[in-house]
PDB file of C-alpha atoms in Angstrom:
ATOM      1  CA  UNK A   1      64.892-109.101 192.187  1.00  0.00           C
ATOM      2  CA  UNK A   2      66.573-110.963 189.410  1.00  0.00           C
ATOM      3  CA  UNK A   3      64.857-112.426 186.507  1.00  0.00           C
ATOM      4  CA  UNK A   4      66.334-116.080 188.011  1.00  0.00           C
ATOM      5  CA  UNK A   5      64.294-114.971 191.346  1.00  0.00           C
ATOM      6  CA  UNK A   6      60.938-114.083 189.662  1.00  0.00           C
ATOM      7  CA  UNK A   7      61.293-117.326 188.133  1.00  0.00           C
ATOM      8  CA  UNK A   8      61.758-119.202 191.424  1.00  0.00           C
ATOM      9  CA  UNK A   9      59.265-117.017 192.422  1.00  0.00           C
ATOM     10  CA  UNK A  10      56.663-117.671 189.741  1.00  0.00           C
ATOM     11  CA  UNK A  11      57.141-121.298 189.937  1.00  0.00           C
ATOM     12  CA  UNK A  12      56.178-121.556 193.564  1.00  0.00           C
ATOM     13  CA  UNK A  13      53.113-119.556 192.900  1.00  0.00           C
ATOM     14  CA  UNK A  14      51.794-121.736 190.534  1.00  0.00           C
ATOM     15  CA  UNK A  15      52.347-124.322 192.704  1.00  0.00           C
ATOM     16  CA  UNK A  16      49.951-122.370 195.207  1.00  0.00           C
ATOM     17  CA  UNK A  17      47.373-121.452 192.659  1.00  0.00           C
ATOM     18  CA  UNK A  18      46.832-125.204 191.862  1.00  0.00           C
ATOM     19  CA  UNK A  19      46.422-125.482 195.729  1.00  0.00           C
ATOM     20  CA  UNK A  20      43.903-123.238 195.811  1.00  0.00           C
ATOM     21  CA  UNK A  21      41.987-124.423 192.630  1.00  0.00           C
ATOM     22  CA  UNK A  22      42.109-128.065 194.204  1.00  0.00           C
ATOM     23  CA  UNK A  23      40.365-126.174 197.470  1.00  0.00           C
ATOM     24  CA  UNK A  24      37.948-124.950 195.610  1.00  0.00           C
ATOM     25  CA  UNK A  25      36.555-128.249 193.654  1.00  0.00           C
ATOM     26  CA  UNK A  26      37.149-129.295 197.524  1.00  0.00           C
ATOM     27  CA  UNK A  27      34.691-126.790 198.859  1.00  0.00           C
ATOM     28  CA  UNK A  28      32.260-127.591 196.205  1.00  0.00           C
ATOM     29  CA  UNK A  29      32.243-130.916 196.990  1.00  0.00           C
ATOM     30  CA  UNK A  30      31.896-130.360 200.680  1.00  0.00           C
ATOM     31  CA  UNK A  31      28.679-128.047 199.949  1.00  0.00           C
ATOM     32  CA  UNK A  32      27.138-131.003 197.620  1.00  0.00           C
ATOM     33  CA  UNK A  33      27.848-133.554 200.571  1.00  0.00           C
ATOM     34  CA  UNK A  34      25.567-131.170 203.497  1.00  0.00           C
ATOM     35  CA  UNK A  35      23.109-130.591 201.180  1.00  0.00           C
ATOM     36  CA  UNK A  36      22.737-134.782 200.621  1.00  0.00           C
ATOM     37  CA  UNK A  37      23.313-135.135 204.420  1.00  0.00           C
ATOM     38  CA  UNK A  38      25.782-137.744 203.304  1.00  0.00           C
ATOM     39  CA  UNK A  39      27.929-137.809 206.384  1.00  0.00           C
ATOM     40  CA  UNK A  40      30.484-140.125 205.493  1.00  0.00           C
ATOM     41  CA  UNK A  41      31.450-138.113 202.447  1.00  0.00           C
ATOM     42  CA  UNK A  42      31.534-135.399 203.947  1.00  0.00           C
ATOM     43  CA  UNK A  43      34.002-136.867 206.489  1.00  0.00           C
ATOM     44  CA  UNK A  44      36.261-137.693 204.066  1.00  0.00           C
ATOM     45  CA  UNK A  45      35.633-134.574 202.399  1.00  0.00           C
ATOM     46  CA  UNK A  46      36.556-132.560 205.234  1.00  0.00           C
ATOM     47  CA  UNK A  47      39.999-134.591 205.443  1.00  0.00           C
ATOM     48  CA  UNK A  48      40.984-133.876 202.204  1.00  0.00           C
ATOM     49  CA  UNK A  49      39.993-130.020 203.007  1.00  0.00           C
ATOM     50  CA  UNK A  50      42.321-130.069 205.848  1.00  0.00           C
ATOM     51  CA  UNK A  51      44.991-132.094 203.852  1.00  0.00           C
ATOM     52  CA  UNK A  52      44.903-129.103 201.321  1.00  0.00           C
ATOM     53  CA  UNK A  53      44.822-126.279 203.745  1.00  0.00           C
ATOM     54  CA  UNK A  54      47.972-127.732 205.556  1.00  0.00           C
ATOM     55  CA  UNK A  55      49.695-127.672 202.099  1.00  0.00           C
ATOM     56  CA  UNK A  56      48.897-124.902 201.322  1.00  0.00           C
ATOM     57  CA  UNK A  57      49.725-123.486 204.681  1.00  0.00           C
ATOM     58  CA  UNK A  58      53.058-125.342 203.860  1.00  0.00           C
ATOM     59  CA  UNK A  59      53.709-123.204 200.362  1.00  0.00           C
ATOM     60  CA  UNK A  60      52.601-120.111 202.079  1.00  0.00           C
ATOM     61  CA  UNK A  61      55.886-120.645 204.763  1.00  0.00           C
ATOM     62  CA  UNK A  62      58.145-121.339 202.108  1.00  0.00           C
ATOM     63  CA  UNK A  63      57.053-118.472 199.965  1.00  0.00           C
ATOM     64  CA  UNK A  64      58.024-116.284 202.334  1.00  0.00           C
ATOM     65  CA  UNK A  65      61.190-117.772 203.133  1.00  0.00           C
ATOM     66  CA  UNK A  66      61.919-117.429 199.191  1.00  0.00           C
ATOM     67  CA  UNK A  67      61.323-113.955 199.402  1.00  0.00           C
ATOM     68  CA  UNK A  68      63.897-113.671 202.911  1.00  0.00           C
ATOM     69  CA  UNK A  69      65.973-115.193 201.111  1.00  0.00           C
ATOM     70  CA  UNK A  70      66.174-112.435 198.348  1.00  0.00           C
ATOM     71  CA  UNK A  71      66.463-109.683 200.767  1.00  0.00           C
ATOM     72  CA  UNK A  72      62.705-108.958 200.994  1.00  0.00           C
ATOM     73  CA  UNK A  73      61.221-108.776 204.144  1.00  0.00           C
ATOM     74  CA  UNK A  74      57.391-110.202 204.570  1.00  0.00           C
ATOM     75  CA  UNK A  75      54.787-111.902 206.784  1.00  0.00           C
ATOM     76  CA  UNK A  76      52.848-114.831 205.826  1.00  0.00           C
ATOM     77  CA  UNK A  77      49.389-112.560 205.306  1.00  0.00           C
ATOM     78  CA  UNK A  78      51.175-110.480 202.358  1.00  0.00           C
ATOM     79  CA  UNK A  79      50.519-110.723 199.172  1.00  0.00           C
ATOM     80  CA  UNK A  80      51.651-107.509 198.436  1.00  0.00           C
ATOM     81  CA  UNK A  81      53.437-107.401 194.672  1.00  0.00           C
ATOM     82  CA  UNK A  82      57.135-106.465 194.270  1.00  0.00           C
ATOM     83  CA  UNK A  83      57.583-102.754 193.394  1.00  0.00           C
ATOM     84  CA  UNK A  84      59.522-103.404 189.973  1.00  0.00           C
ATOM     85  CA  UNK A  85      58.740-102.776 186.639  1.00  0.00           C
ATOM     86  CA  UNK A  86      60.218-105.530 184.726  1.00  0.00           C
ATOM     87  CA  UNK A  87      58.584-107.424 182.512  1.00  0.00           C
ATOM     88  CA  UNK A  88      59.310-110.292 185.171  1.00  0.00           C
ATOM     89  CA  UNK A  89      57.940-108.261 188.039  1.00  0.00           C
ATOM     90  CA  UNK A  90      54.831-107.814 185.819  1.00  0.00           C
ATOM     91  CA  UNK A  91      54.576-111.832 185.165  1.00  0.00           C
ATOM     92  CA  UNK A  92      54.667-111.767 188.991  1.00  0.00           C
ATOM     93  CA  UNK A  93      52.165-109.406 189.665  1.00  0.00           C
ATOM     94  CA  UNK A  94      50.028-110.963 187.672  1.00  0.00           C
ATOM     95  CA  UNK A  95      50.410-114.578 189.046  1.00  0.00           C
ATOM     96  CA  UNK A  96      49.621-112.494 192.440  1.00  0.00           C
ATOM     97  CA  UNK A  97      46.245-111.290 191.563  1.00  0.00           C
ATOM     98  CA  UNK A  98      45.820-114.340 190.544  1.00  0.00           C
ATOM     99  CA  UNK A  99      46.018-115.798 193.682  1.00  0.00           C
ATOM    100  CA  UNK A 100      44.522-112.923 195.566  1.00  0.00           C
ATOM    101  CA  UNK A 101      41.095-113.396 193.222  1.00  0.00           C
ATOM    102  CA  UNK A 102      41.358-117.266 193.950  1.00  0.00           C
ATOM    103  CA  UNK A 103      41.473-116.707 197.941  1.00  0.00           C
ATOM    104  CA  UNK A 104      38.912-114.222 197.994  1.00  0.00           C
ATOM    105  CA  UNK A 105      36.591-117.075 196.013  1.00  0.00           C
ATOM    106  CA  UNK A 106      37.403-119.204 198.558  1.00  0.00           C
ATOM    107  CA  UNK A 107      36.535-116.906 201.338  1.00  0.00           C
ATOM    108  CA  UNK A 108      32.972-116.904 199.834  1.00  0.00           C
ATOM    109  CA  UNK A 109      32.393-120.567 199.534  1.00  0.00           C
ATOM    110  CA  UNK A 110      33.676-120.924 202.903  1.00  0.00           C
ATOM    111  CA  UNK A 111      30.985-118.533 204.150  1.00  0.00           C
ATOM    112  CA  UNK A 112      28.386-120.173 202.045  1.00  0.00           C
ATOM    113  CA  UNK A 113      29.329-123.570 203.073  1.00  0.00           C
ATOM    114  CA  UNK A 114      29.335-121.991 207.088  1.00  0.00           C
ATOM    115  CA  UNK A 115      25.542-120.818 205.869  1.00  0.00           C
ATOM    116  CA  UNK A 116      24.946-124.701 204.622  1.00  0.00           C
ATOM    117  CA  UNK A 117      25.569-126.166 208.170  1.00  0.00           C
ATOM    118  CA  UNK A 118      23.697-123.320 210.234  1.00  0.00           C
ATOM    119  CA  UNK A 119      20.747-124.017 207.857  1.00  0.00           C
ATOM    120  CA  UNK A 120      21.108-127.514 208.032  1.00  0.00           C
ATOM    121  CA  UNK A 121      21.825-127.145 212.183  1.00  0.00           C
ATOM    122  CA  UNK A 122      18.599-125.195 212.470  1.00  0.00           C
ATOM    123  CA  UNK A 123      16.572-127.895 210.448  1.00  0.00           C
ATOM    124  CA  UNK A 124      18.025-130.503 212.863  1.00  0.00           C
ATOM    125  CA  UNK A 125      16.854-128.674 215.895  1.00  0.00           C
ATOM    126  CA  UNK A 126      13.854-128.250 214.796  1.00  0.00           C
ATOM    127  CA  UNK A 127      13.061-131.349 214.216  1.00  0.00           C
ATOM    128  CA  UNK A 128      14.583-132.448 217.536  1.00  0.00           C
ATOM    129  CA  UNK A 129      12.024-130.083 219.175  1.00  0.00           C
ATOM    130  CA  UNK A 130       9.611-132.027 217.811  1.00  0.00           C
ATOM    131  CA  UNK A 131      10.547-135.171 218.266  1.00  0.00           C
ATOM    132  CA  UNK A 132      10.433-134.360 222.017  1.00  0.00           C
ATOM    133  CA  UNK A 133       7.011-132.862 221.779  1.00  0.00           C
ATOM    134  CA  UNK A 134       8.280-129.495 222.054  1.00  0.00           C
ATOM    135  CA  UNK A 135       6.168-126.831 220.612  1.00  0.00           C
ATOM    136  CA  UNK A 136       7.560-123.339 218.829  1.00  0.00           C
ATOM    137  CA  UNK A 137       5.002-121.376 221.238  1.00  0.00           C
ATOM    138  CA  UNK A 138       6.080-122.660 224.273  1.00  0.00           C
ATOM    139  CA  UNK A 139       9.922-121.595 223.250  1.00  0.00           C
ATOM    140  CA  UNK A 140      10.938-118.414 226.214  1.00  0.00           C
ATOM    141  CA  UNK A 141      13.081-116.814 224.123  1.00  0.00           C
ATOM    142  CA  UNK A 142      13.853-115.920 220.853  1.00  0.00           C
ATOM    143  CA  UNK A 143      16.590-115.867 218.900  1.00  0.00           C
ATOM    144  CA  UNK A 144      17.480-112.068 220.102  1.00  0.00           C
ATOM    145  CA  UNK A 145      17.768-113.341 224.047  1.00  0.00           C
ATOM    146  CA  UNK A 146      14.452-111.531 224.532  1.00  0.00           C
ATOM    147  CA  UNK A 147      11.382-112.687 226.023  1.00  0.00           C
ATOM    148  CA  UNK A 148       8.447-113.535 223.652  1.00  0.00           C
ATOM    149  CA  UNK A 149       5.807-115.588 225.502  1.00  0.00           C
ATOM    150  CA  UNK A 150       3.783-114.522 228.545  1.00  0.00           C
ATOM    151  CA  UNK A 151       1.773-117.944 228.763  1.00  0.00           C
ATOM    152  CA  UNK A 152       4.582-120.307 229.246  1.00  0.00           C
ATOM    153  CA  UNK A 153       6.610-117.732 231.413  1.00  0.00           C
ATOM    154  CA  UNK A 154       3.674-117.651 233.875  1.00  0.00           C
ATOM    155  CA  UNK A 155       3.353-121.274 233.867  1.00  0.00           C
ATOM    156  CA  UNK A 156       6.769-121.753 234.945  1.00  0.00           C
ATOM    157  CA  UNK A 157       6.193-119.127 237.687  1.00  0.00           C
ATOM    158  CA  UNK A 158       2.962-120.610 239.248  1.00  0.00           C
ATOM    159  CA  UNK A 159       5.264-124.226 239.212  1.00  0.00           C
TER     160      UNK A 159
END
């Protein structure tokens, strides 16, 4: 690649790293919104996720049509770094790792958010189950599929 290329290049990156730093506050946000329960912010919340995520899903298609359009052949997934050794290709590889650390930060707040609403999911149904006079004993199953109470089995039997 030419140093005009890596520039082009670098540029767009940027552009993708303040993307992903904008997700992040974004993610943040959506964790302090489940943990208030605040519904309506996290509404809007979750529109501004998926407002980000189709930008960024936008950058992502014309980064690789950059690189096409130097002669390099990619998919979407790579962010493999150019094998070059000029100090350009080094800025580059650098703004790369950059990005790679950013989405794997993002990967983790998206699993702890996904932890968030399971927690928050199994609060709800509990309190659901007792709001309709349910009791834990008298629950079948448990959360393996396998059978846990005798008493309540038998009562359904003799019914």
């Amino acid at each position: 690649m030419t140093e005009q290329q890596h520039i082009e290049l670098d540029t767009l990156l940027k552009q993708g790293i303040l993307l992903l730093e904008s997700l992040s506050t974004i993610y943040d946000s959506e964790l302090e919104a489940l943990s208030s329960k605040d519904l309506e912010r996290l509404s809007d919340v979750t529109q501004e996720k998926m407002g980000v995520i189709n930008k960024f899903h936008s950058f992502t298609l014309e980064r690789v049509a950059l690189l096409k359009s130097f002669g390099i052949e990619i998919d979407s997934e790579d962010y493999s770094t150019p094998e070059d050794n000029t100090p350009a290709a080094q800025r580059t590889n650098v703004i790369y790792a950059e990005i790679k650390k950013h989405l794997k930060e993002l990967q983790h707040k998206n699993k702890r958010n996904e932890q968030a609403i399971y927690r928050n999911q199994q609060n709800v149904n509990q309190l659901l189950a007792i709001v309709r006079g349910h009791k834990k004993q008298d629950q079948l199953y448990g959360k393996a599929g396998a059978s846990q109470l005798y008493k309540a089995q038998s009562s359904l039997g003799k019914a």
